[in-house]
Tab-separated table of C-alpha atoms in Angstrom:
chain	number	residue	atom	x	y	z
E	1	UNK	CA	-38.123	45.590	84.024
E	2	UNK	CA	-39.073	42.750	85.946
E	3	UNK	CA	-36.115	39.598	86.106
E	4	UNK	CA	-36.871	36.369	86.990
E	5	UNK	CA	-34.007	33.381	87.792
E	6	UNK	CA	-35.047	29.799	86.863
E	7	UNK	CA	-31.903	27.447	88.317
E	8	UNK	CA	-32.717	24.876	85.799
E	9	UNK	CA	-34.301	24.712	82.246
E	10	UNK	CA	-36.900	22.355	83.708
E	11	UNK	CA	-38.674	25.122	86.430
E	12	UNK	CA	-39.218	27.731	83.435
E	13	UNK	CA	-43.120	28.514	82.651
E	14	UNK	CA	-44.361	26.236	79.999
E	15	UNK	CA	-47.352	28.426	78.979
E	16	UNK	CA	-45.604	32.093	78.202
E	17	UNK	CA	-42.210	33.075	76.732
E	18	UNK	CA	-40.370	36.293	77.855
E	19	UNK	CA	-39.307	39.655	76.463
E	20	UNK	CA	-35.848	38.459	76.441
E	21	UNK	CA	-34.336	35.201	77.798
E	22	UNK	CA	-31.274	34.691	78.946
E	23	UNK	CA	-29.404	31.465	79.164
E	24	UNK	CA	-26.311	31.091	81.593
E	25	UNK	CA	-23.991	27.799	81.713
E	26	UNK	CA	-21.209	29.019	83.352
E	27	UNK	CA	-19.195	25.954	82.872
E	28	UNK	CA	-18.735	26.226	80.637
E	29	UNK	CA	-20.957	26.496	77.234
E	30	UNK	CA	-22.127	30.211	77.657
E	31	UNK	CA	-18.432	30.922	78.238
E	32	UNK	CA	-17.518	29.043	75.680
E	33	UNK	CA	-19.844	30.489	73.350
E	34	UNK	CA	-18.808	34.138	74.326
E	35	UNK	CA	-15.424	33.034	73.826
E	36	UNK	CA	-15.797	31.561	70.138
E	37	UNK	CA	-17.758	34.968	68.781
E	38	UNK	CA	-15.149	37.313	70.152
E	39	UNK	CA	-12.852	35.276	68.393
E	40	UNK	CA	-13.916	35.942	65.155
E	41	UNK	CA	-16.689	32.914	65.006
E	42	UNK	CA	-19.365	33.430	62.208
E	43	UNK	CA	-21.991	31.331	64.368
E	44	UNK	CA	-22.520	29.286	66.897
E	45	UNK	CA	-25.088	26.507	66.349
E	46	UNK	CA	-26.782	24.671	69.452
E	47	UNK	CA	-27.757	21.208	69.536
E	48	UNK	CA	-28.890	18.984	72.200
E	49	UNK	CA	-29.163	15.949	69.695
E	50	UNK	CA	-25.372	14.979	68.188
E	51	UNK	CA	-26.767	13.131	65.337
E	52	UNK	CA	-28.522	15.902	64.438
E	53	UNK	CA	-25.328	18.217	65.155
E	54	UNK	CA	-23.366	15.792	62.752
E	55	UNK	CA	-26.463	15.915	60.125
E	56	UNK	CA	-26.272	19.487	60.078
E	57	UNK	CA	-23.050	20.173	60.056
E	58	UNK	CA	-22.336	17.615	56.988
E	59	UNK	CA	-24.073	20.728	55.028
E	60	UNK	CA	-21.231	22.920	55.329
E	61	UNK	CA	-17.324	22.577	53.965
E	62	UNK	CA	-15.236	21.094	56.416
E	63	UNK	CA	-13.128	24.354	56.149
E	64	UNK	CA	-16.021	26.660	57.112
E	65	UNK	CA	-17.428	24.068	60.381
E	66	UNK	CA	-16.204	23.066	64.051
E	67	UNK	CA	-17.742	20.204	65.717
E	68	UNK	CA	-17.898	20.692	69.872
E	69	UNK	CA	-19.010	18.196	71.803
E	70	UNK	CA	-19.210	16.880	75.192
E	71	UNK	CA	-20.762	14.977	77.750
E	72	UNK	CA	-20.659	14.357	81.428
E	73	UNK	CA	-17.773	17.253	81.250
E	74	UNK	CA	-15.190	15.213	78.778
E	75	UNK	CA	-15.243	15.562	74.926
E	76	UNK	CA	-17.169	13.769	72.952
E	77	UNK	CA	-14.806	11.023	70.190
E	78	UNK	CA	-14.612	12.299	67.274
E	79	UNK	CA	-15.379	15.841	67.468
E	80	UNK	CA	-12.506	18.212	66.827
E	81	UNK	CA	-13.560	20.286	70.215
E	82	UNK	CA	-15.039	19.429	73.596
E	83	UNK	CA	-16.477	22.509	75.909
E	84	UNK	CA	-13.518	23.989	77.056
E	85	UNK	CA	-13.205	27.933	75.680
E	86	UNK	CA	-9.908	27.968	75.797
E	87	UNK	CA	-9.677	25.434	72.675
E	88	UNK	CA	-11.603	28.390	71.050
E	89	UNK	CA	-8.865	30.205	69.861
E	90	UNK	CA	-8.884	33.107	66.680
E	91	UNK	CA	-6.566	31.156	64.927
E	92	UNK	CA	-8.981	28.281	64.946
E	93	UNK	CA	-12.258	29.890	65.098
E	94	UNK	CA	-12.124	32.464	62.797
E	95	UNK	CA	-14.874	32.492	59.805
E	96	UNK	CA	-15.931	29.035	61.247
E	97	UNK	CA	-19.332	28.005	62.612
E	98	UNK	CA	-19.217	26.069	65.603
E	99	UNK	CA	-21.373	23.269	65.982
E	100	UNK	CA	-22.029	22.598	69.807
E	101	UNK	CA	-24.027	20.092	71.573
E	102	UNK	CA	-23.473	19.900	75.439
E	103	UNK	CA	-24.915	18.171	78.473
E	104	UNK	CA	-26.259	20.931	80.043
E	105	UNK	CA	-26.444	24.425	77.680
E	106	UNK	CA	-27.576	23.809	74.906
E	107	UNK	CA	-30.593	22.481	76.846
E	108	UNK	CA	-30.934	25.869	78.537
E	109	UNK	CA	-30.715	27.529	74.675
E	110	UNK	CA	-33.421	25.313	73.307
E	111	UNK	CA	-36.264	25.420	75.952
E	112	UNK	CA	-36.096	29.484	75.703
E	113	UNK	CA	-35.434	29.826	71.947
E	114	UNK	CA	-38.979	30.995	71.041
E	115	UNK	CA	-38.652	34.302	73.211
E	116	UNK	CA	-37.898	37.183	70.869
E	117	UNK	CA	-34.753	38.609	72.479
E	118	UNK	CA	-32.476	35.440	73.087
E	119	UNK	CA	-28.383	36.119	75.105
E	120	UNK	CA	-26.080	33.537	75.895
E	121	UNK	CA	-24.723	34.744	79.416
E	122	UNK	CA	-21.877	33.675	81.134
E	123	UNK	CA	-19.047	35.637	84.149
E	124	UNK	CA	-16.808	36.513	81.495
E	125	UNK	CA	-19.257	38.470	78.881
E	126	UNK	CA	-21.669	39.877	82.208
E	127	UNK	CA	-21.285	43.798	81.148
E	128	UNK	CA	-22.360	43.206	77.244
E	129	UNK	CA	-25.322	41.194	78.888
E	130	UNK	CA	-25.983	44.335	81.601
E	131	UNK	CA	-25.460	47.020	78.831
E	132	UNK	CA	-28.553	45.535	76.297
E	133	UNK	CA	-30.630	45.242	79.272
E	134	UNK	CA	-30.332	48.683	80.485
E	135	UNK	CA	-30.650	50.013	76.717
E	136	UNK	CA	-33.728	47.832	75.682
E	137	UNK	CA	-35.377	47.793	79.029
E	138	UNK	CA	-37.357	44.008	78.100
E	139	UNK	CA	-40.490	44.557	80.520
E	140	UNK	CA	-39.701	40.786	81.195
E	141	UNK	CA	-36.289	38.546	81.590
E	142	UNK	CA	-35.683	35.407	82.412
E	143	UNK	CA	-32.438	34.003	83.666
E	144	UNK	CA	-31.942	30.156	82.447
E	145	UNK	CA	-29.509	28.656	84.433
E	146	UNK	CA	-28.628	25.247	83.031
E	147	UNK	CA	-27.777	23.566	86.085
E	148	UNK	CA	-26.555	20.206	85.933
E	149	UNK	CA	-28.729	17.490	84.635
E	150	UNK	CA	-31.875	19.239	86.231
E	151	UNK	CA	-30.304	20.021	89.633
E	152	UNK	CA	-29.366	23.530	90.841
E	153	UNK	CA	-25.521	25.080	89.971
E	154	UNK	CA	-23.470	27.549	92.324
E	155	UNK	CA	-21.938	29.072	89.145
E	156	UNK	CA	-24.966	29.632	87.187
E	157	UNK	CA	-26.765	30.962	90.262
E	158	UNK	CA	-24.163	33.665	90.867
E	159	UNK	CA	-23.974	34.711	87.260
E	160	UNK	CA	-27.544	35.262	87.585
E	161	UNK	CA	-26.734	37.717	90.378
E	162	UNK	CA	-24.044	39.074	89.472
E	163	UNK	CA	-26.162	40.465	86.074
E	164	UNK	CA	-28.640	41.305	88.970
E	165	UNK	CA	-25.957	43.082	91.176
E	166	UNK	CA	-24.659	45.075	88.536
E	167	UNK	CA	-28.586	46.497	86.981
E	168	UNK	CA	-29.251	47.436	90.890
E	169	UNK	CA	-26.084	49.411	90.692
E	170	UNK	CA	-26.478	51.532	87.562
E	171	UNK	CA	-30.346	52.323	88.234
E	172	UNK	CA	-32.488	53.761	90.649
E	173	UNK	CA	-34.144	50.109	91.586
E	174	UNK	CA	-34.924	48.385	94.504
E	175	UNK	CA	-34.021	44.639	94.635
E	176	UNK	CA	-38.253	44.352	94.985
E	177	UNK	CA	-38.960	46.778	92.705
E	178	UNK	CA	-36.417	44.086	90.155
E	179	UNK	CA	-36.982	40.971	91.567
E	180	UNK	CA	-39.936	39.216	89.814
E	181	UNK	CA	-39.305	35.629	92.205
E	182	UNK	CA	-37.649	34.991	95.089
E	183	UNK	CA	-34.574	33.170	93.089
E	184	UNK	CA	-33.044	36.637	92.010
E	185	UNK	CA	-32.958	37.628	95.977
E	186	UNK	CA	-30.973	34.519	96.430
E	187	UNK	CA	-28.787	34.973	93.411
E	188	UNK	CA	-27.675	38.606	94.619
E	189	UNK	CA	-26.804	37.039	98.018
E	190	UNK	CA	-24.851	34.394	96.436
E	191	UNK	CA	-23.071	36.581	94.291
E	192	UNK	CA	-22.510	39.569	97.044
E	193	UNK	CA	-20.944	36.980	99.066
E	194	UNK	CA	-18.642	35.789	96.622
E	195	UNK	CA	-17.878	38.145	94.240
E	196	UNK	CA	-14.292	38.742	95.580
E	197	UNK	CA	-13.630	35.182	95.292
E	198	UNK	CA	-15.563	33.617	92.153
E	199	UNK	CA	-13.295	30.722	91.350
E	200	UNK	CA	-13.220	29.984	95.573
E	201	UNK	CA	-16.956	29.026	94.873
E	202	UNK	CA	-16.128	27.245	91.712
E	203	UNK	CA	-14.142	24.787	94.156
E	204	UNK	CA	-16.810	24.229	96.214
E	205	UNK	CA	-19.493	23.893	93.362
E	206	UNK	CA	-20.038	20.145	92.210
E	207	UNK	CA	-19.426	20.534	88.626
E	208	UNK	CA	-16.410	22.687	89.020
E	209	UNK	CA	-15.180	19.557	90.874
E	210	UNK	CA	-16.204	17.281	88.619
E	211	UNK	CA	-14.370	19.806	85.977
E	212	UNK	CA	-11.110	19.515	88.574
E	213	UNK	CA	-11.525	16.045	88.408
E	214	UNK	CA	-10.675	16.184	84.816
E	215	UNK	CA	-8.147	18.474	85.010
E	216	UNK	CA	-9.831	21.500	83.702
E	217	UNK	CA	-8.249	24.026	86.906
E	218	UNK	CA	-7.283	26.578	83.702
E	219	UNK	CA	-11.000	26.534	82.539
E	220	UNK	CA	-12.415	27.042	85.880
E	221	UNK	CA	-9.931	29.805	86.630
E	222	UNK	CA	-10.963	31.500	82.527
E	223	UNK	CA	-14.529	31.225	83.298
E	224	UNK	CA	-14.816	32.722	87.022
E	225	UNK	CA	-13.102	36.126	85.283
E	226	UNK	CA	-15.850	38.924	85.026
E	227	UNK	CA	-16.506	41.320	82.249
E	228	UNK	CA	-13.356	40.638	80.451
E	229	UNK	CA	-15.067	39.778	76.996
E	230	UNK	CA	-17.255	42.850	75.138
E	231	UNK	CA	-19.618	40.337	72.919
E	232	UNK	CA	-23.434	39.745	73.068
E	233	UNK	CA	-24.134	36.429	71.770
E	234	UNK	CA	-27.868	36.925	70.333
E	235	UNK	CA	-30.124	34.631	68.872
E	236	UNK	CA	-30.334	35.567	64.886
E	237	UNK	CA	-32.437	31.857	63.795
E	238	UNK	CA	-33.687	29.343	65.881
E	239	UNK	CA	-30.718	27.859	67.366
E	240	UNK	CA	-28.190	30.006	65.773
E	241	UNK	CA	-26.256	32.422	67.548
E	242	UNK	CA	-24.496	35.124	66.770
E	243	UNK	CA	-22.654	38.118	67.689
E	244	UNK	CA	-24.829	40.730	68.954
């Protein structure tokens, strides 16, 4: 198994696809996603178009569909939700499809959604993520970190490492023998430095202040948790996520 870190959607190869792909937007879309299919969520559909979201979800009964979205961090009018997962309760999600369209994620979802093996990452869900890897052994993976409008992320860097970290641990690997670009290297440091303090480097991050900005402290502190949700999110149709 070879793993390769791309910070943004942008620097992924154009010519080739992966074994599996993984896309990571800390905060918060992956975690939000996580959130909404251990809830009890029937789907969760990604859109980077919200016309199209609306178009699409017009199709389904109002009782059955959930309309996320958001831009520059703040919901978007009239949707019912805006990014944060901890809207995304059972009560609310259950039997629903979410329809999600976000500045960042659903951008990392798309450019990656031709690769046959497709996980939405994020802190909270990192061990589900870890365990498929280790059983399905993808020759090649790709972490997608989303980034934020093209430019690099602290907190989707370090949840690139920390899925790194944790293979190194529970195999007989060498960080060269799993490293397939210098990125994962830098992702492990990240995350070894920080592991013991994840929502520390949330604060420092620029989105997680723009997030703080907004008053969105409760989100930050939900999404820097680690392994606290057991749910693969796994591409089933283009676009459409479910549990794995």
């Amino acid at each position: 198994m070879k793993l390769f870190v791309y910070h943004t959607p942008e620097l992924t190869p154009t010519d080739k696809a992966p074994e599996c792909a993984i896309a990571v937007d800390v905060l918060r879309a992956t975690s939000t996603i996580a959130t909404v299919l251990a809830a009890g969520g029937e789907a969760v559909q990604v859109f980077s178009d919200l016309d199209q979201l609306i178009e699409v979800s017009e199709k389904w009964p109002p009782e059955k569909r959930l309309r996320a979205g958001e831009r520059g961090g703040a919901k978007v009018p009239g949707f019912e939700l805006g990014n944060s997962p901890l809207d995304c309760t059972p009560e609310l999600v259950q039997g629903r499809r979410l329809f999600i369209s976000t500045t960042n994620g659903t951008r990392a979802l798309q450019r990656v959604q031709d690769s046959p093996n497709l996980l939405a990452a994020a802190l909270i869900n990192r061990a589900a993520v870890v365990q498929f890897l280790l059983e399905k052994q993808p020759e090649t993976v790709w972490i997608v970190g989303s980034g934020w409008e093209g430019s690099f992320s602290l907190e989707d860097t370090v949840c690139a490492g920390a899925i790194a970290h944790s293979i190194l641990q529970q195999t007989q690997l060498s960080p060269e023998e799993l490293a397939g670009n210098d990125e994962v290297v830098s992702a492990i440091a990240l995350y070894s430095q920080w592991q013991d303090n994840l929502l520390g480097l949330f604060h420092q991050a620029s989105h997680g202040q723009r997030l703080l900005r907004l008053d969105c402290l409760d989100d930050l502190k939900y999404c820097s948790q680690t392994d606290i949700l057991d749910v693969l999110p796994i591409q089933h149709e283009t676009g459409v996520l479910k549990r794995g």
